[in-house]
mmCIF file of C-alpha atoms in Angstrom:
data_model
loop_
_atom_site.group_PDB
_atom_site.id
_atom_site.type_symbol
_atom_site.label_atom_id
_atom_site.label_comp_id
_atom_site.label_asym_id
_atom_site.label_seq_id
_atom_site.Cartn_x
_atom_site.Cartn_y
_atom_site.Cartn_z
ATOM 1 C CA MET A 24 -6.860 -56.508 -110.226
ATOM 2 C CA ARG A 25 -4.140 -56.916 -112.839
ATOM 3 C CA LEU A 26 -0.496 -57.850 -112.601
ATOM 4 C CA LEU A 27 1.402 -55.588 -115.022
ATOM 5 C CA LEU A 28 5.047 -56.459 -114.331
ATOM 6 C CA PHE A 29 6.840 -59.230 -112.468
ATOM 7 C CA ARG A 30 10.519 -59.557 -111.523
ATOM 8 C CA GLN A 31 12.240 -62.168 -109.401
ATOM 9 C CA ARG A 32 15.530 -63.611 -108.227
ATOM 10 C CA ASN A 33 16.165 -67.050 -106.758
ATOM 11 C CA PHE A 34 12.546 -68.144 -106.308
ATOM 12 C CA ARG A 35 12.626 -71.914 -106.583
ATOM 13 C CA ASN A 36 13.393 -72.907 -110.200
ATOM 14 C CA LEU A 37 12.219 -69.678 -111.869
ATOM 15 C CA ALA A 38 14.858 -68.374 -114.293
ATOM 16 C CA LEU A 39 13.029 -65.384 -115.777
ATOM 17 C CA GLU A 40 14.088 -61.882 -114.765
ATOM 18 C CA VAL A 41 11.237 -59.776 -116.167
ATOM 19 C CA PHE A 42 7.750 -60.791 -117.287
ATOM 20 C CA ARG A 43 4.789 -58.677 -118.366
ATOM 21 C CA PRO A 44 1.670 -60.849 -118.015
ATOM 22 C CA PRO A 45 -0.999 -60.338 -120.717
ATOM 23 C CA PRO A 46 -4.386 -58.893 -119.727
ATOM 24 C CA GLY A 47 -7.522 -61.014 -119.569
ATOM 25 C CA LEU A 48 -7.431 -64.791 -119.483
ATOM 26 C CA PHE A 49 -4.210 -66.408 -120.653
ATOM 27 C CA ALA A 50 -2.610 -69.829 -120.278
ATOM 28 C CA VAL A 51 0.894 -70.896 -119.329
ATOM 29 C CA VAL A 52 1.644 -74.346 -120.732
ATOM 30 C CA GLY A 53 4.641 -76.613 -120.350
ATOM 31 C CA GLY A 54 5.774 -80.005 -119.161
ATOM 32 C CA ASN A 55 6.022 -81.113 -115.565
ATOM 33 C CA GLY A 56 8.772 -79.495 -113.526
ATOM 34 C CA GLN A 57 9.154 -76.450 -115.790
ATOM 35 C CA GLY A 58 8.059 -73.926 -113.131
ATOM 36 C CA LYS A 59 4.367 -73.320 -113.850
ATOM 37 C CA THR A 60 3.191 -73.883 -110.284
ATOM 38 C CA ASN A 61 6.141 -71.939 -108.877
ATOM 39 C CA LEU A 62 5.195 -68.982 -111.054
ATOM 40 C CA LEU A 63 1.666 -68.960 -109.639
ATOM 41 C CA TRP A 64 2.975 -69.277 -106.094
ATOM 42 C CA ALA A 65 5.302 -66.311 -106.627
ATOM 43 C CA TRP A 66 2.407 -64.122 -107.792
ATOM 44 C CA HIS A 67 0.118 -65.325 -105.023
ATOM 45 C CA LEU A 68 2.732 -64.587 -102.352
ATOM 46 C CA LEU A 69 3.411 -61.141 -103.784
ATOM 47 C CA LEU A 70 -0.261 -60.241 -103.559
ATOM 48 C CA GLY A 71 -0.647 -61.328 -99.940
ATOM 49 C CA GLY A 72 -0.949 -65.104 -100.026
ATOM 50 C CA GLU A 73 0.477 -67.268 -97.286
ATOM 51 C CA ALA A 74 3.588 -69.349 -97.927
ATOM 52 C CA PRO A 75 3.374 -73.112 -98.547
ATOM 53 C CA GLY A 76 5.565 -74.502 -95.781
ATOM 54 C CA ALA A 77 8.888 -73.070 -94.633
ATOM 55 C CA LEU A 78 10.021 -69.825 -96.252
ATOM 56 C CA GLY A 79 13.513 -71.219 -96.739
ATOM 57 C CA ASP A 80 12.079 -73.883 -99.036
ATOM 58 C CA LEU A 81 11.042 -71.155 -101.488
ATOM 59 C CA VAL A 82 14.653 -70.101 -102.104
ATOM 60 C CA ARG A 83 16.679 -71.694 -104.887
ATOM 61 C CA PHE A 84 19.135 -74.240 -103.546
ATOM 62 C CA GLY A 85 22.466 -72.634 -102.680
ATOM 63 C CA GLU A 86 21.082 -69.077 -102.348
ATOM 64 C CA ARG A 87 20.343 -67.150 -99.142
ATOM 65 C CA GLU A 88 17.094 -65.434 -100.089
ATOM 66 C CA ALA A 89 14.540 -64.944 -102.852
ATOM 67 C CA TRP A 90 13.354 -61.556 -104.085
ATOM 68 C CA LEU A 91 9.973 -60.864 -105.712
ATOM 69 C CA PHE A 92 8.650 -57.631 -107.213
ATOM 70 C CA ALA A 93 5.435 -56.709 -108.999
ATOM 71 C CA GLU A 94 3.576 -53.732 -110.350
ATOM 72 C CA ALA A 95 -0.164 -54.238 -109.950
ATOM 73 C CA GLU A 96 -3.129 -52.179 -111.092
ATOM 74 C CA THR A 97 -6.414 -51.790 -109.242
ATOM 75 C CA GLU A 98 -9.316 -49.427 -109.789
ATOM 76 C CA LEU A 99 -7.777 -47.207 -107.100
ATOM 77 C CA GLY A 100 -4.409 -46.913 -108.810
ATOM 78 C CA LEU A 101 -1.023 -48.564 -109.292
ATOM 79 C CA TYR A 102 0.898 -50.396 -106.571
ATOM 80 C CA GLN A 103 4.418 -51.730 -106.290
ATOM 81 C CA VAL A 104 4.850 -54.778 -104.089
ATOM 82 C CA GLU A 105 8.236 -56.173 -103.097
ATOM 83 C CA GLN A 106 9.124 -59.140 -100.903
ATOM 84 C CA ARG A 107 12.266 -60.816 -99.646
ATOM 85 C CA LEU A 108 11.895 -64.413 -98.513
ATOM 86 C CA GLY A 109 14.314 -66.572 -96.595
ATOM 87 C CA PRO A 110 14.891 -68.694 -93.501
ATOM 88 C CA GLU A 111 14.933 -65.536 -91.362
ATOM 89 C CA GLY A 112 11.454 -64.476 -92.426
ATOM 90 C CA ARG A 113 9.470 -62.457 -94.928
ATOM 91 C CA GLU A 114 10.001 -58.756 -95.566
ATOM 92 C CA VAL A 115 7.139 -56.962 -97.337
ATOM 93 C CA ARG A 116 7.158 -53.505 -98.911
ATOM 94 C CA LEU A 117 4.235 -51.683 -100.483
ATOM 95 C CA ASN A 118 5.126 -48.660 -102.627
ATOM 96 C CA GLY A 119 8.584 -48.723 -101.074
ATOM 97 C CA LYS A 120 7.423 -48.714 -97.443
ATOM 98 C CA PRO A 121 7.740 -51.660 -95.032
ATOM 99 C CA VAL A 122 4.314 -53.094 -94.148
ATOM 100 C CA GLY A 123 2.879 -56.162 -92.468
ATOM 101 C CA LEU A 124 1.496 -58.969 -94.590
ATOM 102 C CA ARG A 125 -2.061 -58.157 -93.542
ATOM 103 C CA THR A 126 -1.753 -54.721 -95.136
ATOM 104 C CA LEU A 127 -1.764 -56.468 -98.516
ATOM 105 C CA TRP A 128 -5.164 -57.948 -97.650
ATOM 106 C CA GLU A 129 -6.596 -54.457 -98.111
ATOM 107 C CA LEU A 130 -5.989 -54.974 -101.862
ATOM 108 C CA PRO A 131 -8.070 -57.400 -103.970
ATOM 109 C CA GLY A 132 -5.075 -59.769 -104.065
ATOM 110 C CA SER A 133 -5.348 -63.176 -105.680
ATOM 111 C CA VAL A 134 -7.037 -66.549 -105.312
ATOM 112 C CA LEU A 135 -4.849 -69.571 -106.021
ATOM 113 C CA VAL A 136 -6.586 -72.794 -107.072
ATOM 114 C CA LEU A 137 -4.473 -75.953 -106.775
ATOM 115 C CA PRO A 138 -5.133 -79.653 -107.504
ATOM 116 C CA GLU A 139 -4.540 -80.443 -103.830
ATOM 117 C CA ASP A 140 -7.500 -78.227 -102.865
ATOM 118 C CA VAL A 141 -9.555 -81.422 -103.117
ATOM 119 C CA GLU A 142 -8.212 -82.175 -99.625
ATOM 120 C CA ILE A 143 -10.365 -79.346 -98.274
ATOM 121 C CA VAL A 144 -13.301 -81.608 -99.084
ATOM 122 C CA LEU A 145 -11.852 -85.105 -98.613
ATOM 123 C CA GLY A 146 -9.118 -84.490 -96.041
ATOM 124 C CA PRO A 147 -9.188 -84.196 -92.242
ATOM 125 C CA LYS A 148 -11.143 -81.493 -90.481
ATOM 126 C CA GLU A 149 -7.926 -79.571 -89.731
ATOM 127 C CA VAL A 150 -7.622 -78.784 -93.458
ATOM 128 C CA ARG A 151 -11.211 -77.523 -93.725
ATOM 129 C CA ARG A 152 -10.890 -75.474 -90.553
ATOM 130 C CA ALA A 153 -7.650 -73.904 -91.822
ATOM 131 C CA PHE A 154 -9.404 -72.974 -95.085
ATOM 132 C CA LEU A 155 -12.175 -71.250 -93.152
ATOM 133 C CA ASP A 156 -9.769 -69.440 -90.829
ATOM 134 C CA ARG A 157 -7.576 -68.128 -93.654
ATOM 135 C CA LEU A 158 -10.572 -67.016 -95.691
ATOM 136 C CA LEU A 159 -12.329 -65.269 -92.828
ATOM 137 C CA SER A 160 -9.093 -63.537 -91.811
ATOM 138 C CA ARG A 161 -8.938 -61.896 -95.248
ATOM 139 C CA PHE A 162 -12.221 -60.138 -94.522
ATOM 140 C CA SER A 163 -11.878 -59.415 -90.826
ATOM 141 C CA ARG A 164 -8.854 -58.042 -89.003
ATOM 142 C CA ARG A 165 -10.835 -58.617 -85.821
ATOM 143 C CA TYR A 166 -11.125 -62.315 -86.600
ATOM 144 C CA ALA A 167 -7.399 -62.625 -87.361
ATOM 145 C CA ALA A 168 -6.540 -60.914 -84.073
ATOM 146 C CA LEU A 169 -8.979 -63.090 -82.119
ATOM 147 C CA LEU A 170 -7.593 -66.253 -83.669
ATOM 148 C CA SER A 171 -4.027 -65.267 -82.773
ATOM 149 C CA ALA A 172 -5.022 -64.457 -79.184
ATOM 150 C CA TYR A 173 -7.003 -67.690 -78.867
ATOM 151 C CA GLU A 174 -4.080 -69.801 -80.083
ATOM 152 C CA LYS A 175 -1.728 -68.189 -77.546
ATOM 153 C CA VAL A 176 -4.141 -68.869 -74.689
ATOM 154 C CA LEU A 177 -4.678 -72.422 -75.951
ATOM 155 C CA ARG A 178 -0.939 -73.134 -75.875
ATOM 156 C CA GLN A 179 -0.671 -71.768 -72.339
ATOM 157 C CA ARG A 180 -3.697 -73.733 -71.144
ATOM 158 C CA ASN A 181 -2.418 -76.980 -72.674
ATOM 159 C CA ALA A 182 0.929 -76.447 -70.959
ATOM 160 C CA LEU A 183 -0.841 -76.028 -67.614
ATOM 161 C CA LEU A 184 -2.914 -79.159 -68.210
ATOM 162 C CA LYS A 185 0.276 -81.157 -68.701
ATOM 163 C CA MET A 186 1.666 -79.695 -65.426
ATOM 164 C CA GLY A 187 -1.336 -80.588 -63.293
ATOM 165 C CA GLY A 188 -3.779 -77.785 -63.995
ATOM 166 C CA ASN A 189 -2.983 -75.241 -61.276
ATOM 167 C CA GLY A 190 -4.348 -71.796 -62.200
ATOM 168 C CA LEU A 191 -6.561 -72.994 -65.043
ATOM 169 C CA GLY A 192 -9.528 -70.830 -64.034
ATOM 170 C CA VAL A 193 -8.125 -67.601 -65.484
ATOM 171 C CA TRP A 194 -7.152 -69.299 -68.748
ATOM 172 C CA ASP A 195 -10.585 -70.953 -69.009
ATOM 173 C CA GLN A 196 -12.219 -67.530 -68.943
ATOM 174 C CA GLU A 197 -9.830 -66.122 -71.551
ATOM 175 C CA LEU A 198 -10.237 -69.122 -73.837
ATOM 176 C CA ALA A 199 -14.029 -68.966 -73.560
ATOM 177 C CA ARG A 200 -14.114 -65.218 -74.215
ATOM 178 C CA TYR A 201 -12.055 -65.448 -77.404
ATOM 179 C CA GLY A 202 -13.532 -68.777 -78.495
ATOM 180 C CA GLU A 203 -17.182 -67.761 -78.331
ATOM 181 C CA GLU A 204 -16.537 -64.638 -80.403
ATOM 182 C CA ILE A 205 -14.626 -66.695 -82.965
ATOM 183 C CA GLN A 206 -17.555 -69.102 -83.247
ATOM 184 C CA ALA A 207 -20.036 -66.235 -83.596
ATOM 185 C CA LEU A 208 -17.992 -64.659 -86.407
ATOM 186 C CA ARG A 209 -17.729 -68.007 -88.199
ATOM 187 C CA ARG A 210 -21.500 -68.474 -88.112
ATOM 188 C CA ARG A 211 -22.129 -64.963 -89.407
ATOM 189 C CA PHE A 212 -19.562 -65.360 -92.188
ATOM 190 C CA LEU A 213 -21.019 -68.670 -93.360
ATOM 191 C CA ARG A 214 -24.475 -67.139 -93.688
ATOM 192 C CA ARG A 215 -22.963 -64.771 -96.251
ATOM 193 C CA PHE A 216 -20.658 -67.289 -97.935
ATOM 194 C CA LEU A 217 -23.028 -70.265 -98.259
ATOM 195 C CA PRO A 218 -25.421 -68.900 -100.929
ATOM 196 C CA ILE A 219 -22.476 -67.782 -103.080
ATOM 197 C CA PHE A 220 -20.878 -71.216 -102.785
ATOM 198 C CA GLN A 221 -24.144 -72.923 -103.699
ATOM 199 C CA GLU A 222 -24.675 -70.706 -106.728
ATOM 200 C CA VAL A 223 -21.140 -71.293 -108.014
ATOM 201 C CA HIS A 224 -21.447 -75.035 -107.508
ATOM 202 C CA ARG A 225 -24.739 -75.171 -109.452
ATOM 203 C CA ALA A 226 -22.893 -73.720 -112.445
ATOM 204 C CA LEU A 227 -20.214 -76.421 -112.175
ATOM 205 C CA ALA A 228 -21.936 -79.660 -111.259
ATOM 206 C CA PRO A 229 -25.250 -81.348 -110.405
ATOM 207 C CA GLY A 230 -26.250 -82.060 -106.835
ATOM 208 C CA GLU A 231 -27.129 -79.565 -104.102
ATOM 209 C CA ALA A 232 -24.043 -78.405 -102.198
ATOM 210 C CA GLY A 233 -23.946 -77.094 -98.666
ATOM 211 C CA LEU A 234 -21.769 -76.239 -95.680
ATOM 212 C CA ARG A 235 -22.282 -77.089 -92.044
ATOM 213 C CA LEU A 236 -20.252 -75.839 -89.102
ATOM 214 C CA GLU A 237 -19.963 -78.674 -86.601
ATOM 215 C CA GLU A 238 -18.977 -77.164 -83.255
ATOM 216 C CA SER A 239 -17.386 -79.206 -80.482
ATOM 217 C CA VAL A 240 -19.644 -77.598 -77.889
ATOM 218 C CA GLN A 241 -23.175 -76.253 -77.826
ATOM 219 C CA GLY A 242 -23.922 -73.417 -75.426
ATOM 220 C CA SER A 243 -21.394 -71.980 -72.993
ATOM 221 C CA LEU A 244 -17.781 -72.773 -73.803
ATOM 222 C CA LEU A 245 -16.758 -71.938 -70.243
ATOM 223 C CA GLU A 246 -19.190 -74.497 -68.827
ATOM 224 C CA ALA A 247 -18.003 -77.091 -71.347
ATOM 225 C CA LEU A 248 -14.388 -76.532 -70.268
ATOM 226 C CA LYS A 249 -15.355 -77.094 -66.655
ATOM 227 C CA ALA A 250 -17.263 -80.260 -67.553
ATOM 228 C CA LYS A 251 -14.276 -81.628 -69.473
ATOM 229 C CA ARG A 252 -11.661 -80.691 -66.855
ATOM 230 C CA GLU A 253 -10.999 -84.194 -65.521
ATOM 231 C CA GLU A 254 -10.648 -85.750 -68.985
ATOM 232 C CA GLU A 255 -8.451 -82.880 -70.177
ATOM 233 C CA LEU A 256 -6.097 -83.308 -67.230
ATOM 234 C CA LEU A 257 -5.728 -86.985 -68.085
ATOM 235 C CA ARG A 258 -5.024 -86.263 -71.750
ATOM 236 C CA GLY A 259 -3.048 -83.051 -71.282
ATOM 237 C CA GLN A 260 -4.945 -81.062 -73.942
ATOM 238 C CA THR A 261 -8.002 -78.884 -74.464
ATOM 239 C CA LEU A 262 -10.810 -80.995 -75.904
ATOM 240 C CA VAL A 263 -13.483 -78.391 -76.730
ATOM 241 C CA GLY A 264 -13.432 -75.051 -78.502
ATOM 242 C CA PRO A 265 -13.186 -73.640 -82.023
ATOM 243 C CA HIS A 266 -9.849 -75.421 -82.568
ATOM 244 C CA ARG A 267 -11.828 -78.705 -82.553
ATOM 245 C CA ASP A 268 -14.670 -77.619 -84.854
ATOM 246 C CA ASP A 269 -15.215 -78.815 -88.415
ATOM 247 C CA LEU A 270 -16.489 -77.128 -91.568
ATOM 248 C CA VAL A 271 -18.320 -80.020 -93.227
ATOM 249 C CA VAL A 272 -18.863 -79.778 -96.990
ATOM 250 C CA LEU A 273 -22.166 -81.342 -98.011
ATOM 251 C CA LEU A 274 -23.355 -82.869 -101.274
ATOM 252 C CA ARG A 275 -27.041 -83.771 -101.529
ATOM 253 C CA GLY A 276 -27.228 -83.309 -97.760
ATOM 254 C CA HIS A 277 -24.467 -85.825 -96.957
ATOM 255 C CA PRO A 278 -20.873 -85.180 -95.768
ATOM 256 C CA ALA A 279 -18.776 -85.065 -98.916
ATOM 257 C CA HIS A 280 -15.647 -86.420 -97.204
ATOM 258 C CA ARG A 281 -17.546 -89.673 -96.644
ATOM 259 C CA PHE A 282 -19.793 -90.006 -99.683
ATOM 260 C CA ALA A 283 -18.505 -87.890 -102.607
ATOM 261 C CA SER A 284 -16.531 -89.352 -105.490
ATOM 262 C CA ARG A 285 -13.169 -87.835 -106.367
ATOM 263 C CA GLY A 286 -14.701 -85.965 -109.305
ATOM 264 C CA GLU A 287 -17.542 -84.607 -107.181
ATOM 265 C CA ALA A 288 -15.061 -83.541 -104.503
ATOM 266 C CA LYS A 289 -12.966 -81.769 -107.139
ATOM 267 C CA ALA A 290 -16.007 -79.759 -108.266
ATOM 268 C CA LEU A 291 -16.867 -78.874 -104.653
ATOM 269 C CA ALA A 292 -13.309 -77.722 -103.943
ATOM 270 C CA LEU A 293 -13.275 -75.637 -107.104
ATOM 271 C CA ALA A 294 -16.625 -74.109 -106.123
ATOM 272 C CA LEU A 295 -15.181 -73.154 -102.716
ATOM 273 C CA ARG A 296 -12.290 -71.314 -104.362
ATOM 274 C CA LEU A 297 -14.434 -69.579 -106.966
ATOM 275 C CA ALA A 298 -16.894 -68.561 -104.241
ATOM 276 C CA GLU A 299 -13.931 -67.131 -102.351
ATOM 277 C CA HIS A 300 -13.006 -65.203 -105.504
ATOM 278 C CA ARG A 301 -16.538 -63.861 -105.921
ATOM 279 C CA LEU A 302 -16.829 -62.814 -102.299
ATOM 280 C CA LEU A 303 -13.497 -60.983 -102.447
ATOM 281 C CA ALA A 304 -14.661 -59.255 -105.633
ATOM 282 C CA GLU A 305 -17.808 -58.066 -103.838
ATOM 283 C CA HIS A 306 -15.804 -56.984 -100.814
ATOM 284 C CA HIS A 307 -13.236 -54.938 -102.747
ATOM 285 C CA GLY A 308 -15.461 -53.791 -105.594
ATOM 286 C CA GLU A 309 -13.269 -55.531 -108.197
ATOM 287 C CA PRO A 310 -12.099 -59.106 -108.842
ATOM 288 C CA PRO A 311 -8.841 -60.498 -107.477
ATOM 289 C CA LEU A 312 -6.342 -62.100 -109.822
ATOM 290 C CA LEU A 313 -7.443 -65.710 -110.458
ATOM 291 C CA LEU A 314 -4.616 -68.267 -110.593
ATOM 292 C CA LEU A 315 -5.689 -71.796 -111.543
ATOM 293 C CA ASP A 316 -3.041 -74.524 -111.632
ATOM 294 C CA GLU A 317 -3.582 -77.622 -113.811
ATOM 295 C CA TRP A 318 -6.884 -76.121 -114.841
ATOM 296 C CA SER A 319 -8.365 -79.191 -116.561
ATOM 297 C CA GLU A 320 -7.226 -81.892 -114.133
ATOM 298 C CA GLU A 321 -10.082 -84.186 -113.041
ATOM 299 C CA LEU A 322 -12.704 -81.922 -114.670
ATOM 300 C CA ASP A 323 -15.028 -83.129 -117.400
ATOM 301 C CA GLU A 324 -15.833 -80.949 -120.393
ATOM 302 C CA PRO A 325 -18.981 -79.216 -119.005
ATOM 303 C CA ARG A 326 -17.109 -78.192 -115.864
ATOM 304 C CA ARG A 327 -14.154 -76.944 -117.884
ATOM 305 C CA GLN A 328 -16.474 -74.792 -119.952
ATOM 306 C CA ALA A 329 -18.119 -73.411 -116.805
ATOM 307 C CA VAL A 330 -14.716 -72.405 -115.405
ATOM 308 C CA LEU A 331 -13.748 -70.827 -118.721
ATOM 309 C CA ARG A 332 -16.954 -68.782 -118.848
ATOM 310 C CA TYR A 333 -16.246 -67.462 -115.371
ATOM 311 C CA ALA A 334 -12.592 -66.603 -116.061
ATOM 312 C CA LYS A 335 -13.144 -64.925 -119.432
ATOM 313 C CA ASP A 336 -15.107 -62.121 -117.768
ATOM 314 C CA LEU A 337 -12.222 -61.190 -115.421
ATOM 315 C CA PRO A 338 -9.659 -58.405 -115.893
ATOM 316 C CA GLN A 339 -6.929 -61.038 -115.565
ATOM 317 C CA ALA A 340 -6.790 -64.793 -114.941
ATOM 318 C CA VAL A 341 -4.037 -67.361 -115.443
ATOM 319 C CA PHE A 342 -4.523 -71.051 -116.186
ATOM 320 C CA THR A 343 -1.606 -73.485 -116.233
ATOM 321 C CA GLY A 344 -1.485 -77.012 -117.593
ATOM 322 C CA LEU A 345 -0.102 -79.340 -120.188
ATOM 323 C CA GLN A 346 -2.576 -77.904 -122.688
ATOM 324 C CA ALA A 347 -4.347 -74.560 -123.024
ATOM 325 C CA PRO A 348 -8.069 -73.952 -123.466
ATOM 326 C CA GLU A 349 -9.110 -72.868 -126.936
ATOM 327 C CA GLY A 350 -9.382 -69.196 -127.787
ATOM 328 C CA VAL A 351 -6.989 -67.725 -125.198
ATOM 329 C CA VAL A 352 -3.486 -66.250 -125.349
ATOM 330 C CA VAL A 353 -0.967 -69.062 -124.808
ATOM 331 C CA CYS A 354 2.445 -68.584 -123.193
ATOM 332 C CA SER A 355 4.940 -71.434 -123.024
ATOM 333 C CA MET A 356 7.170 -72.244 -120.063
ATOM 334 C CA GLN A 357 10.388 -74.216 -120.115
ATOM 335 C CA GLY A 358 13.272 -74.271 -117.681
ATOM 336 C CA GLY A 359 11.710 -71.597 -115.502
ATOM 337 C CA VAL A 360 11.303 -69.089 -118.360
ATOM 338 C CA VAL A 361 7.971 -67.877 -119.818
ATOM 339 C CA LEU A 362 7.586 -66.851 -123.460
ATOM 340 C CA CYS A 363 4.418 -65.198 -124.771
ATOM 341 C CA PRO A 364 3.342 -64.224 -128.306
ATOM 342 C CA GLY A 365 4.983 -60.974 -129.316
ATOM 343 C CA GLY A 366 7.755 -61.309 -126.713
#
């Protein structure tokens, strides 16, 4: 997938009006605070990515809304994507027609790699679980629908627990029905994702990588809910189910969040994102746009070269940083404006 044209108004500190990104791998360089990360976020959102925090925070201070527009090319043709973002919500149009955000997931889209992705490895289990849920939802509408239904039932059940638990039986059955299917889909997805992740990691760093889904219950979720009823009533919350599970990242067979160094965790996080990119490429029959922020941060030279080899084979990839890798087109960014060779 290639981004051919980008327009915007009032998105954070971006000041450019029109930009035609070069094909292939190119770099956007500039000092801190010049808008490099905001540029990547704008492209990622346009192509179906989820917003970082509140939508109102994406709008330039003093303005009511931000507007984003792109022309993108896939092997199936050209697409125009338009979005309006503001405190009231997010309006998405594809080829001029209003659509839901999940409609954009039918396109190859983009994969955004950020320095803070290291928290997927080193952070709390909520971060790893959110990574898994977002990734799986891109491949399965069924999973996204199940997750939404499960979360609604979970909120209702927790409210009943706080009120004394009357009528919990019906909600137990609903939670177990959705939860067990969610867990089954996660297991099936990881069997497909794990070998890709391991292969990508081998190209980046030494040490055998792995993934392990640690579930809060083994066997029947309904029976586990019944067994935990008394404790849940005391605490006013549901203590078992897929919302309590953890996707543990392993290095040499050990949990990386406990034993990996910062550099090792950075390589694992990068491998997760590049494995996501490869799996999306297989799924759609063509690679998504790769967006890599601060591309060289906390990576030694062999790992940088491995990332470069991967990106140079793509129809389009964008690296940002204080410096550019050798041998690529370099665009400069200052004050929210991007300038590339030849205009």
